[in-house]
Amino acid sequence: MSRIHRAIRRAEREKAPEAVSRIEFNRNSFDAEYIIKKSKQRIQSEGPVVHEFEDRSAAEPILEAEPAELVDLKLARGSKIVTLSQPTSLASRQFHLLKDKLREIRQGRILRTISITSVSALEGKTLTAVNLALTLAQEIHQRVLLVDANLKNPVLDSLLGLANSKGLADMLAGEVSSSEVILRTRISNFYVLPSGEVKEDFKTLLNSEALKDFFVYVKEQFDWVILDSPSMTPFAEVDLLTSLADGVLVVVRASRTPTLLISKCIQPLKKRNFLGFVFNGARVPSKSAREYW
């Protein structure tokens, strides 16, 4: 049995009193304990929290058709976007480990567009995509675009407190250009492309020639493009989305996804652009993380 399969089976058996994420890249695991303590009391929302950041955009090189308006991100209290709400926490530091690993991989291959997906829904891929994109944007002169490519169940608008606007679906339908729907946020180097309004079958949009043109465009304009992609099941039609990306990260939640289903879904990825797993929700080990694996 491979090391990856042993890790998956071990994660399935855990009953996760705390949330932990580990990342395994092509069988070479490294310590990436992502721990978020569960709150014992429900946090009562007191309205959105507006995160304001120093606007350094004037000192940055201008993109083609740079959006003039800066967009605020409004996060709900208790948000798990830890790179903003808890930037010095252990959880936030783990995304820096993930960023460093991706940069290391980038030294030996082209790695500009990364699709974040999962085997099934509700495994934590959207939060992983958001936190990773924000961490990458903290690097100097590294422009990062976060794309809500989950046209079936888009959540980035509500998660980031963005007003409903045109986005990826409108662009793929030919109603607007790419530059018209990319939002420039007040966080330096951080851009967002919402899902937009899906007026036709999302699977048709994701398998269009316009999607290929979009990938060409964003590779020219950004240093990193992080896509919050649909889960791999039951939507086999999203294969084109993952195949166009330079790399794919698969988020797997412990005690949720069957091992056989994971193995079946990643087989096609292994032959092209599979980067590795992000294990989410595994139990905190009593010994060191290395011994856990």
PDB file of C-alpha atoms in Angstrom:
ATOM      1  CA  MET A   1       0.000   0.000   0.000  1.00  0.00           C
ATOM      2  CA  SER A   2       1.427   3.404  -0.964  1.00  0.00           C
ATOM      3  CA  ARG A   3       2.345   6.015   1.599  1.00  0.00           C
ATOM      4  CA  ILE A   4      -0.408   8.309   0.370  1.00  0.00           C
ATOM      5  CA  HIS A   5      -3.044   5.595   0.764  1.00  0.00           C
ATOM      6  CA  ARG A   6      -1.819   4.775   4.272  1.00  0.00           C
ATOM      7  CA  ALA A   7      -2.112   8.448   5.177  1.00  0.00           C
ATOM      8  CA  ILE A   8      -5.624   8.680   3.749  1.00  0.00           C
ATOM      9  CA  ARG A   9      -6.789   5.585   5.604  1.00  0.00           C
ATOM     10  CA  ARG A  10      -5.311   6.908   8.832  1.00  0.00           C
ATOM     11  CA  ALA A  11      -7.085  10.244   8.352  1.00  0.00           C
ATOM     12  CA  GLU A  12     -10.398   8.501   7.683  1.00  0.00           C
ATOM     13  CA  ARG A  13     -10.263   6.767  11.056  1.00  0.00           C
ATOM     14  CA  GLU A  14      -9.680   9.929  13.066  1.00  0.00           C
ATOM     15  CA  LYS A  15     -12.655  11.591  14.746  1.00  0.00           C
ATOM     16  CA  ALA A  16     -11.150  15.105  14.769  1.00  0.00           C
ATOM     17  CA  PRO A  17     -11.834  16.994  18.000  1.00  0.00           C
ATOM     18  CA  GLU A  18      -9.780  19.779  16.408  1.00  0.00           C
ATOM     19  CA  ALA A  19      -9.181  20.779  12.815  1.00  0.00           C
ATOM     20  CA  VAL A  20      -5.762  20.044  11.383  1.00  0.00           C
ATOM     21  CA  SER A  21      -4.489  20.290   7.850  1.00  0.00           C
ATOM     22  CA  ARG A  22      -1.418  18.609   6.420  1.00  0.00           C
ATOM     23  CA  ILE A  23      -0.124  18.797   2.918  1.00  0.00           C
ATOM     24  CA  GLU A  24       1.550  15.943   1.084  1.00  0.00           C
ATOM     25  CA  PHE A  25       3.228  16.710  -2.224  1.00  0.00           C
ATOM     26  CA  ASN A  26       3.895  13.744  -4.456  1.00  0.00           C
ATOM     27  CA  ARG A  27       4.649  11.479  -1.494  1.00  0.00           C
ATOM     28  CA  ASN A  28       7.146  13.887   0.075  1.00  0.00           C
ATOM     29  CA  SER A  29       5.320  15.067   3.178  1.00  0.00           C
ATOM     30  CA  PHE A  30       6.377  18.022   5.263  1.00  0.00           C
ATOM     31  CA  ASP A  31       5.095  19.435   8.518  1.00  0.00           C
ATOM     32  CA  ALA A  32       2.014  21.561   7.890  1.00  0.00           C
ATOM     33  CA  GLU A  33      -0.107  21.293  11.021  1.00  0.00           C
ATOM     34  CA  TYR A  34      -2.986  23.650  10.510  1.00  0.00           C
ATOM     35  CA  ILE A  35      -4.768  23.948  13.845  1.00  0.00           C
ATOM     36  CA  ILE A  36      -7.903  25.976  14.447  1.00  0.00           C
ATOM     37  CA  LYS A  37      -9.348  25.603  17.941  1.00  0.00           C
ATOM     38  CA  LYS A  38     -13.083  25.159  18.012  1.00  0.00           C
ATOM     39  CA  SER A  39     -14.936  27.919  19.830  1.00  0.00           C
ATOM     40  CA  LYS A  40     -16.911  26.687  22.848  1.00  0.00           C
ATOM     41  CA  GLN A  41     -19.500  29.393  22.382  1.00  0.00           C
ATOM     42  CA  ARG A  42     -21.180  30.567  19.213  1.00  0.00           C
ATOM     43  CA  ILE A  43     -19.861  33.940  18.146  1.00  0.00           C
ATOM     44  CA  GLN A  44     -22.717  36.386  17.867  1.00  0.00           C
ATOM     45  CA  SER A  45     -22.328  38.437  14.743  1.00  0.00           C
ATOM     46  CA  GLU A  46     -22.261  42.181  15.303  1.00  0.00           C
ATOM     47  CA  GLY A  47     -22.211  43.072  11.653  1.00  0.00           C
ATOM     48  CA  PRO A  48     -19.462  42.791   9.076  1.00  0.00           C
ATOM     49  CA  VAL A  49     -15.890  43.711   9.899  1.00  0.00           C
ATOM     50  CA  VAL A  50     -14.253  45.909   7.277  1.00  0.00           C
ATOM     51  CA  HIS A  51     -10.558  45.169   6.846  1.00  0.00           C
ATOM     52  CA  GLU A  52      -8.751  48.271   5.647  1.00  0.00           C
ATOM     53  CA  PHE A  53      -5.192  48.129   4.362  1.00  0.00           C
ATOM     54  CA  GLU A  54      -2.616  50.630   3.282  1.00  0.00           C
ATOM     55  CA  ASP A  55      -3.114  51.352  -0.400  1.00  0.00           C
ATOM     56  CA  ARG A  56       0.292  50.854  -2.038  1.00  0.00           C
ATOM     57  CA  SER A  57      -1.159  50.361  -5.504  1.00  0.00           C
ATOM     58  CA  ALA A  58       0.125  53.716  -6.758  1.00  0.00           C
ATOM     59  CA  ALA A  59       3.686  52.425  -6.398  1.00  0.00           C
ATOM     60  CA  GLU A  60       2.950  49.194  -8.245  1.00  0.00           C
ATOM     61  CA  PRO A  61       3.134  48.578 -11.986  1.00  0.00           C
ATOM     62  CA  ILE A  62      -0.246  48.969 -13.647  1.00  0.00           C
ATOM     63  CA  LEU A  63      -2.034  46.031 -15.263  1.00  0.00           C
ATOM     64  CA  GLU A  64      -3.700  46.280 -18.618  1.00  0.00           C
ATOM     65  CA  ALA A  65      -7.029  48.032 -17.975  1.00  0.00           C
ATOM     66  CA  GLU A  66      -6.283  48.345 -14.267  1.00  0.00           C
ATOM     67  CA  PRO A  67      -9.547  48.762 -12.265  1.00  0.00           C
ATOM     68  CA  ALA A  68      -9.667  52.260 -10.820  1.00  0.00           C
ATOM     69  CA  GLU A  69     -11.948  51.474  -7.874  1.00  0.00           C
ATOM     70  CA  LEU A  70     -10.550  49.727  -4.809  1.00  0.00           C
ATOM     71  CA  VAL A  71     -12.829  47.141  -3.217  1.00  0.00           C
ATOM     72  CA  ASP A  72     -13.125  46.549   0.534  1.00  0.00           C
ATOM     73  CA  LEU A  73     -13.298  43.042   1.945  1.00  0.00           C
ATOM     74  CA  LYS A  74     -15.930  42.645   4.669  1.00  0.00           C
ATOM     75  CA  LEU A  75     -15.492  39.545   6.779  1.00  0.00           C
ATOM     76  CA  ALA A  76     -18.010  38.201   9.282  1.00  0.00           C
ATOM     77  CA  ARG A  77     -16.813  37.996  12.868  1.00  0.00           C
ATOM     78  CA  GLY A  78     -15.283  34.632  13.577  1.00  0.00           C
ATOM     79  CA  SER A  79     -14.185  34.273   9.959  1.00  0.00           C
ATOM     80  CA  LYS A  80     -11.772  31.404   9.280  1.00  0.00           C
ATOM     81  CA  ILE A  81      -9.827  33.504   6.810  1.00  0.00           C
ATOM     82  CA  VAL A  82      -6.996  33.362   9.313  1.00  0.00           C
ATOM     83  CA  THR A  83      -4.459  35.153   7.137  1.00  0.00           C
ATOM     84  CA  LEU A  84      -6.517  38.318   7.752  1.00  0.00           C
ATOM     85  CA  SER A  85      -8.269  37.724  11.063  1.00  0.00           C
ATOM     86  CA  GLN A  86      -5.363  35.964  12.840  1.00  0.00           C
ATOM     87  CA  PRO A  87      -2.198  36.740  10.836  1.00  0.00           C
ATOM     88  CA  THR A  88       0.186  35.653  13.627  1.00  0.00           C
ATOM     89  CA  SER A  89      -1.629  32.430  14.495  1.00  0.00           C
ATOM     90  CA  LEU A  90      -0.280  28.925  14.004  1.00  0.00           C
ATOM     91  CA  ALA A  91      -3.001  28.352  11.408  1.00  0.00           C
ATOM     92  CA  SER A  92      -1.829  31.327   9.365  1.00  0.00           C
ATOM     93  CA  ARG A  93       1.788  30.197   9.564  1.00  0.00           C
ATOM     94  CA  GLN A  94       0.877  26.881   7.973  1.00  0.00           C
ATOM     95  CA  PHE A  95      -0.252  28.659   4.827  1.00  0.00           C
ATOM     96  CA  HIS A  96       3.179  30.253   4.695  1.00  0.00           C
ATOM     97  CA  LEU A  97       4.638  26.743   4.746  1.00  0.00           C
ATOM     98  CA  LEU A  98       2.362  25.804   1.869  1.00  0.00           C
ATOM     99  CA  LYS A  99       3.412  28.953  -0.015  1.00  0.00           C
ATOM    100  CA  ASP A 100       7.091  28.140   0.492  1.00  0.00           C
ATOM    101  CA  LYS A 101       6.570  24.612  -0.788  1.00  0.00           C
ATOM    102  CA  LEU A 102       4.839  25.909  -3.920  1.00  0.00           C
ATOM    103  CA  ARG A 103       7.660  28.343  -4.533  1.00  0.00           C
ATOM    104  CA  GLU A 104      10.114  25.474  -4.221  1.00  0.00           C
ATOM    105  CA  ILE A 105       8.180  23.448  -6.790  1.00  0.00           C
ATOM    106  CA  ARG A 106       8.072  26.516  -9.023  1.00  0.00           C
ATOM    107  CA  GLN A 107      11.858  26.531  -9.273  1.00  0.00           C
ATOM    108  CA  GLY A 108      11.785  23.417 -11.418  1.00  0.00           C
ATOM    109  CA  ARG A 109       8.616  23.866 -13.479  1.00  0.00           C
ATOM    110  CA  ILE A 110       6.006  26.340 -14.655  1.00  0.00           C
ATOM    111  CA  LEU A 111       3.551  26.936 -11.829  1.00  0.00           C
ATOM    112  CA  ARG A 112       1.432  30.037 -12.206  1.00  0.00           C
ATOM    113  CA  THR A 113      -2.183  28.807 -12.179  1.00  0.00           C
ATOM    114  CA  ILE A 114      -3.314  26.460  -9.384  1.00  0.00           C
ATOM    115  CA  SER A 115      -6.712  24.804  -9.148  1.00  0.00           C
ATOM    116  CA  ILE A 116      -7.907  24.060  -5.606  1.00  0.00           C
ATOM    117  CA  THR A 117     -10.453  21.268  -5.687  1.00  0.00           C
ATOM    118  CA  SER A 118     -11.771  18.445  -3.508  1.00  0.00           C
ATOM    119  CA  VAL A 119     -13.149  14.991  -4.049  1.00  0.00           C
ATOM    120  CA  SER A 120     -16.578  16.019  -2.760  1.00  0.00           C
ATOM    121  CA  ALA A 121     -18.284  19.078  -1.290  1.00  0.00           C
ATOM    122  CA  LEU A 122     -17.732  20.597   2.178  1.00  0.00           C
ATOM    123  CA  GLU A 123     -14.089  19.576   2.583  1.00  0.00           C
ATOM    124  CA  GLY A 124     -12.631  23.073   3.029  1.00  0.00           C
ATOM    125  CA  LYS A 125     -11.328  23.861  -0.454  1.00  0.00           C
ATOM    126  CA  THR A 126     -12.704  27.415  -0.606  1.00  0.00           C
ATOM    127  CA  LEU A 127     -11.089  28.481   2.669  1.00  0.00           C
ATOM    128  CA  THR A 128      -7.868  26.847   1.530  1.00  0.00           C
ATOM    129  CA  ALA A 129      -7.986  28.769  -1.757  1.00  0.00           C
ATOM    130  CA  VAL A 130      -8.684  32.123  -0.070  1.00  0.00           C
ATOM    131  CA  ASN A 131      -6.034  31.770   2.634  1.00  0.00           C
ATOM    132  CA  LEU A 132      -3.421  30.570   0.159  1.00  0.00           C
ATOM    133  CA  ALA A 133      -4.123  33.414  -2.279  1.00  0.00           C
ATOM    134  CA  LEU A 134      -3.874  36.024   0.483  1.00  0.00           C
ATOM    135  CA  THR A 135      -0.613  34.528   1.709  1.00  0.00           C
ATOM    136  CA  LEU A 136       0.895  34.637  -1.778  1.00  0.00           C
ATOM    137  CA  ALA A 137      -0.192  38.282  -2.147  1.00  0.00           C
ATOM    138  CA  GLN A 138       1.979  39.232   0.831  1.00  0.00           C
ATOM    139  CA  GLU A 139       5.082  38.764  -1.293  1.00  0.00           C
ATOM    140  CA  ILE A 140       6.519  41.913  -2.829  1.00  0.00           C
ATOM    141  CA  HIS A 141       5.634  42.462  -6.486  1.00  0.00           C
ATOM    142  CA  GLN A 142       3.623  39.236  -6.730  1.00  0.00           C
ATOM    143  CA  ARG A 143       0.202  39.940  -8.187  1.00  0.00           C
ATOM    144  CA  VAL A 144      -2.359  37.336  -7.164  1.00  0.00           C
ATOM    145  CA  LEU A 145      -5.784  36.679  -8.657  1.00  0.00           C
ATOM    146  CA  LEU A 146      -8.348  34.613  -6.743  1.00  0.00           C
ATOM    147  CA  VAL A 147     -11.017  33.202  -9.067  1.00  0.00           C
ATOM    148  CA  ASP A 148     -14.407  31.859  -8.021  1.00  0.00           C
ATOM    149  CA  ALA A 149     -14.603  29.088 -10.607  1.00  0.00           C
ATOM    150  CA  ASN A 150     -17.186  27.125  -8.621  1.00  0.00           C
ATOM    151  CA  LEU A 151     -20.071  28.206 -10.807  1.00  0.00           C
ATOM    152  CA  LYS A 152     -22.372  25.531  -9.409  1.00  0.00           C
ATOM    153  CA  ASN A 153     -22.146  26.733  -5.791  1.00  0.00           C
ATOM    154  CA  PRO A 154     -20.243  30.053  -5.686  1.00  0.00           C
ATOM    155  CA  VAL A 155     -19.465  31.330  -2.183  1.00  0.00           C
ATOM    156  CA  LEU A 156     -16.616  33.837  -2.499  1.00  0.00           C
ATOM    157  CA  ASP A 157     -18.940  36.847  -2.760  1.00  0.00           C
ATOM    158  CA  SER A 158     -20.532  36.125   0.617  1.00  0.00           C
ATOM    159  CA  LEU A 159     -17.305  34.913   2.220  1.00  0.00           C
ATOM    160  CA  LEU A 160     -15.404  38.090   1.331  1.00  0.00           C
ATOM    161  CA  GLY A 161     -18.360  40.450   1.688  1.00  0.00           C
ATOM    162  CA  LEU A 162     -18.359  41.495  -1.950  1.00  0.00           C
ATOM    163  CA  ALA A 163     -21.375  43.060  -3.590  1.00  0.00           C
ATOM    164  CA  ASN A 164     -22.978  40.939  -6.287  1.00  0.00           C
ATOM    165  CA  SER A 165     -21.329  41.812  -9.563  1.00  0.00           C
ATOM    166  CA  LYS A 166     -20.482  40.435 -12.959  1.00  0.00           C
ATOM    167  CA  GLY A 167     -17.752  37.835 -13.034  1.00  0.00           C
ATOM    168  CA  LEU A 168     -16.367  34.683 -14.590  1.00  0.00           C
ATOM    169  CA  ALA A 169     -19.708  33.358 -15.872  1.00  0.00           C
ATOM    170  CA  ASP A 170     -20.496  36.641 -17.631  1.00  0.00           C
ATOM    171  CA  MET A 171     -17.021  36.672 -19.177  1.00  0.00           C
ATOM    172  CA  LEU A 172     -17.279  33.069 -20.409  1.00  0.00           C
ATOM    173  CA  ALA A 173     -20.703  33.881 -21.881  1.00  0.00           C
ATOM    174  CA  GLY A 174     -19.100  36.653 -23.921  1.00  0.00           C
ATOM    175  CA  GLU A 175     -20.962  39.513 -22.224  1.00  0.00           C
ATOM    176  CA  VAL A 176     -17.881  41.271 -20.768  1.00  0.00           C
ATOM    177  CA  SER A 177     -14.108  41.108 -21.120  1.00  0.00           C
ATOM    178  CA  SER A 178     -11.754  39.655 -18.498  1.00  0.00           C
ATOM    179  CA  SER A 179     -10.404  43.053 -17.523  1.00  0.00           C
ATOM    180  CA  GLU A 180     -13.930  44.363 -16.879  1.00  0.00           C
ATOM    181  CA  VAL A 181     -14.783  41.829 -14.177  1.00  0.00           C
ATOM    182  CA  ILE A 182     -11.552  41.558 -12.184  1.00  0.00           C
ATOM    183  CA  LEU A 183     -11.804  43.451  -8.886  1.00  0.00           C
ATOM    184  CA  ARG A 184      -8.816  45.219  -7.340  1.00  0.00           C
ATOM    185  CA  THR A 185      -9.019  45.046  -3.547  1.00  0.00           C
ATOM    186  CA  ARG A 186      -7.460  47.349  -0.982  1.00  0.00           C
ATOM    187  CA  ILE A 187      -5.021  44.600  -0.119  1.00  0.00           C
ATOM    188  CA  SER A 188      -1.925  45.283  -2.140  1.00  0.00           C
ATOM    189  CA  ASN A 189      -1.399  42.772  -4.979  1.00  0.00           C
ATOM    190  CA  PHE A 190      -4.681  40.949  -4.261  1.00  0.00           C
ATOM    191  CA  TYR A 191      -7.355  40.738  -6.964  1.00  0.00           C
ATOM    192  CA  VAL A 192     -10.632  38.811  -7.065  1.00  0.00           C
ATOM    193  CA  LEU A 193     -12.746  37.525  -9.937  1.00  0.00           C
ATOM    194  CA  PRO A 194     -16.272  36.693  -8.667  1.00  0.00           C
ATOM    195  CA  SER A 195     -18.380  33.951 -10.187  1.00  0.00           C
ATOM    196  CA  GLY A 196     -20.874  36.337 -11.749  1.00  0.00           C
ATOM    197  CA  GLU A 197     -24.385  35.407 -12.818  1.00  0.00           C
ATOM    198  CA  VAL A 198     -24.727  31.921 -14.271  1.00  0.00           C
ATOM    199  CA  LYS A 199     -27.422  32.205 -16.949  1.00  0.00           C
ATOM    200  CA  GLU A 200     -26.751  28.882 -18.639  1.00  0.00           C
ATOM    201  CA  ASP A 201     -25.469  25.437 -17.741  1.00  0.00           C
ATOM    202  CA  PHE A 202     -22.260  25.974 -15.753  1.00  0.00           C
ATOM    203  CA  LYS A 203     -20.733  22.811 -17.247  1.00  0.00           C
ATOM    204  CA  THR A 204     -21.075  24.301 -20.722  1.00  0.00           C
ATOM    205  CA  LEU A 205     -19.314  27.469 -19.615  1.00  0.00           C
ATOM    206  CA  LEU A 206     -16.438  25.565 -18.020  1.00  0.00           C
ATOM    207  CA  ASN A 207     -15.887  23.547 -21.186  1.00  0.00           C
ATOM    208  CA  SER A 208     -15.819  26.496 -23.561  1.00  0.00           C
ATOM    209  CA  GLU A 209     -13.027  27.919 -25.700  1.00  0.00           C
ATOM    210  CA  ALA A 210     -13.465  31.165 -23.765  1.00  0.00           C
ATOM    211  CA  LEU A 211     -12.042  29.428 -20.686  1.00  0.00           C
ATOM    212  CA  LYS A 212      -8.840  28.604 -22.572  1.00  0.00           C
ATOM    213  CA  ASP A 213      -8.557  32.233 -23.678  1.00  0.00           C
ATOM    214  CA  PHE A 214      -9.070  33.320 -20.075  1.00  0.00           C
ATOM    215  CA  PHE A 215      -6.145  31.181 -18.876  1.00  0.00           C
ATOM    216  CA  VAL A 216      -3.899  32.727 -21.526  1.00  0.00           C
ATOM    217  CA  TYR A 217      -4.920  36.227 -20.423  1.00  0.00           C
ATOM    218  CA  VAL A 218      -4.438  35.796 -16.679  1.00  0.00           C
ATOM    219  CA  LYS A 219      -1.066  34.076 -17.090  1.00  0.00           C
ATOM    220  CA  GLU A 220       0.130  37.247 -18.800  1.00  0.00           C
ATOM    221  CA  GLN A 221      -1.299  39.561 -16.163  1.00  0.00           C
ATOM    222  CA  PHE A 222      -0.661  37.824 -12.818  1.00  0.00           C
ATOM    223  CA  ASP A 223       2.151  36.032 -11.016  1.00  0.00           C
ATOM    224  CA  TRP A 224      -0.228  33.603  -9.295  1.00  0.00           C
ATOM    225  CA  VAL A 225      -3.798  32.606 -10.175  1.00  0.00           C
ATOM    226  CA  ILE A 226      -5.673  30.564  -7.542  1.00  0.00           C
ATOM    227  CA  LEU A 227      -8.941  28.984  -8.650  1.00  0.00           C
ATOM    228  CA  ASP A 228     -11.612  27.849  -6.216  1.00  0.00           C
ATOM    229  CA  SER A 229     -12.789  25.028  -8.470  1.00  0.00           C
ATOM    230  CA  PRO A 230     -15.844  22.767  -8.215  1.00  0.00           C
ATOM    231  CA  SER A 231     -15.442  19.447  -6.454  1.00  0.00           C
ATOM    232  CA  MET A 232     -14.521  16.520  -8.686  1.00  0.00           C
ATOM    233  CA  THR A 233     -17.678  14.546  -7.939  1.00  0.00           C
ATOM    234  CA  PRO A 234     -20.294  14.412  -9.226  1.00  0.00           C
ATOM    235  CA  PHE A 235     -19.151  16.948 -11.844  1.00  0.00           C
ATOM    236  CA  ALA A 236     -16.871  15.097 -14.247  1.00  0.00           C
ATOM    237  CA  GLU A 237     -17.369  17.964 -16.708  1.00  0.00           C
ATOM    238  CA  VAL A 238     -14.980  20.206 -14.739  1.00  0.00           C
ATOM    239  CA  ASP A 239     -12.030  18.169 -16.029  1.00  0.00           C
ATOM    240  CA  LEU A 240     -11.087  20.913 -18.499  1.00  0.00           C
ATOM    241  CA  LEU A 241     -10.768  23.438 -15.674  1.00  0.00           C
ATOM    242  CA  THR A 242      -8.235  21.321 -13.787  1.00  0.00           C
ATOM    243  CA  SER A 243      -6.420  20.260 -16.945  1.00  0.00           C
ATOM    244  CA  LEU A 244      -5.773  23.876 -17.975  1.00  0.00           C
ATOM    245  CA  ALA A 245      -4.199  24.758 -14.627  1.00  0.00           C
ATOM    246  CA  ASP A 246      -0.455  24.312 -14.143  1.00  0.00           C
ATOM    247  CA  GLY A 247      -1.087  22.418 -10.916  1.00  0.00           C
ATOM    248  CA  VAL A 248      -3.917  20.956  -8.846  1.00  0.00           C
ATOM    249  CA  LEU A 249      -4.202  20.710  -5.055  1.00  0.00           C
ATOM    250  CA  VAL A 250      -6.851  18.341  -3.691  1.00  0.00           C
ATOM    251  CA  VAL A 251      -8.387  19.087  -0.281  1.00  0.00           C
ATOM    252  CA  VAL A 252      -9.482  15.983   1.630  1.00  0.00           C
ATOM    253  CA  ARG A 253     -11.360  16.091   4.926  1.00  0.00           C
ATOM    254  CA  ALA A 254     -10.720  13.339   7.462  1.00  0.00           C
ATOM    255  CA  SER A 255     -13.579  11.016   8.417  1.00  0.00           C
ATOM    256  CA  ARG A 256     -15.582  12.122   5.401  1.00  0.00           C
ATOM    257  CA  THR A 257     -14.302  10.914   2.043  1.00  0.00           C
ATOM    258  CA  PRO A 258     -13.927   7.194   1.204  1.00  0.00           C
ATOM    259  CA  THR A 259     -10.389   6.153   0.299  1.00  0.00           C
ATOM    260  CA  LEU A 260     -11.460   4.392  -2.884  1.00  0.00           C
ATOM    261  CA  LEU A 261     -13.228   7.516  -4.131  1.00  0.00           C
ATOM    262  CA  ILE A 262     -10.110   9.616  -3.481  1.00  0.00           C
ATOM    263  CA  SER A 263      -7.930   7.147  -5.347  1.00  0.00           C
ATOM    264  CA  LYS A 264     -10.314   7.032  -8.303  1.00  0.00           C
ATOM    265  CA  CYS A 265     -10.567  10.819  -8.605  1.00  0.00           C
ATOM    266  CA  ILE A 266      -6.836  11.564  -8.497  1.00  0.00           C
ATOM    267  CA  GLN A 267      -5.743   8.938 -11.007  1.00  0.00           C
ATOM    268  CA  PRO A 268      -6.222  11.246 -14.038  1.00  0.00           C
ATOM    269  CA  LEU A 269      -4.422  14.088 -12.207  1.00  0.00           C
ATOM    270  CA  LYS A 270      -1.360  11.988 -11.422  1.00  0.00           C
ATOM    271  CA  LYS A 271      -0.643  11.729 -15.129  1.00  0.00           C
ATOM    272  CA  ARG A 272      -0.431  15.487 -15.613  1.00  0.00           C
ATOM    273  CA  ASN A 273      -0.520  18.227 -12.951  1.00  0.00           C
ATOM    274  CA  PHE A 274      -1.274  16.775  -9.515  1.00  0.00           C
ATOM    275  CA  LEU A 275       0.655  18.665  -6.798  1.00  0.00           C
ATOM    276  CA  GLY A 276      -0.618  16.877  -3.710  1.00  0.00           C
ATOM    277  CA  PHE A 277      -3.187  16.731  -0.926  1.00  0.00           C
ATOM    278  CA  VAL A 278      -4.255  19.161   1.744  1.00  0.00           C
ATOM    279  CA  PHE A 279      -5.610  17.027   4.603  1.00  0.00           C
ATOM    280  CA  ASN A 280      -8.204  18.909   6.611  1.00  0.00           C
ATOM    281  CA  GLY A 281      -9.882  17.984   9.894  1.00  0.00           C
ATOM    282  CA  ALA A 282      -7.445  15.287  11.048  1.00  0.00           C
ATOM    283  CA  ARG A 283      -6.976  14.762  14.778  1.00  0.00           C
ATOM    284  CA  VAL A 284      -4.069  16.515  16.448  1.00  0.00           C
ATOM    285  CA  PRO A 285      -1.521  13.757  17.149  1.00  0.00           C
ATOM    286  CA  SER A 286      -0.206  13.201  20.642  1.00  0.00           C
ATOM    287  CA  LYS A 287       3.332  12.846  19.324  1.00  0.00           C
ATOM    288  CA  SER A 288       5.209  14.809  16.720  1.00  0.00           C
ATOM    289  CA  ALA A 289       3.676  15.304  13.286  1.00  0.00           C
ATOM    290  CA  ARG A 290       6.460  13.288  11.681  1.00  0.00           C
ATOM    291  CA  GLU A 291       5.686  10.316  13.899  1.00  0.00           C
ATOM    292  CA  TYR A 292       2.012  10.672  13.022  1.00  0.00           C
ATOM    293  CA  TRP A 293       2.870   9.909   9.425  1.00  0.00           C
TER     294      TRP A 293
END
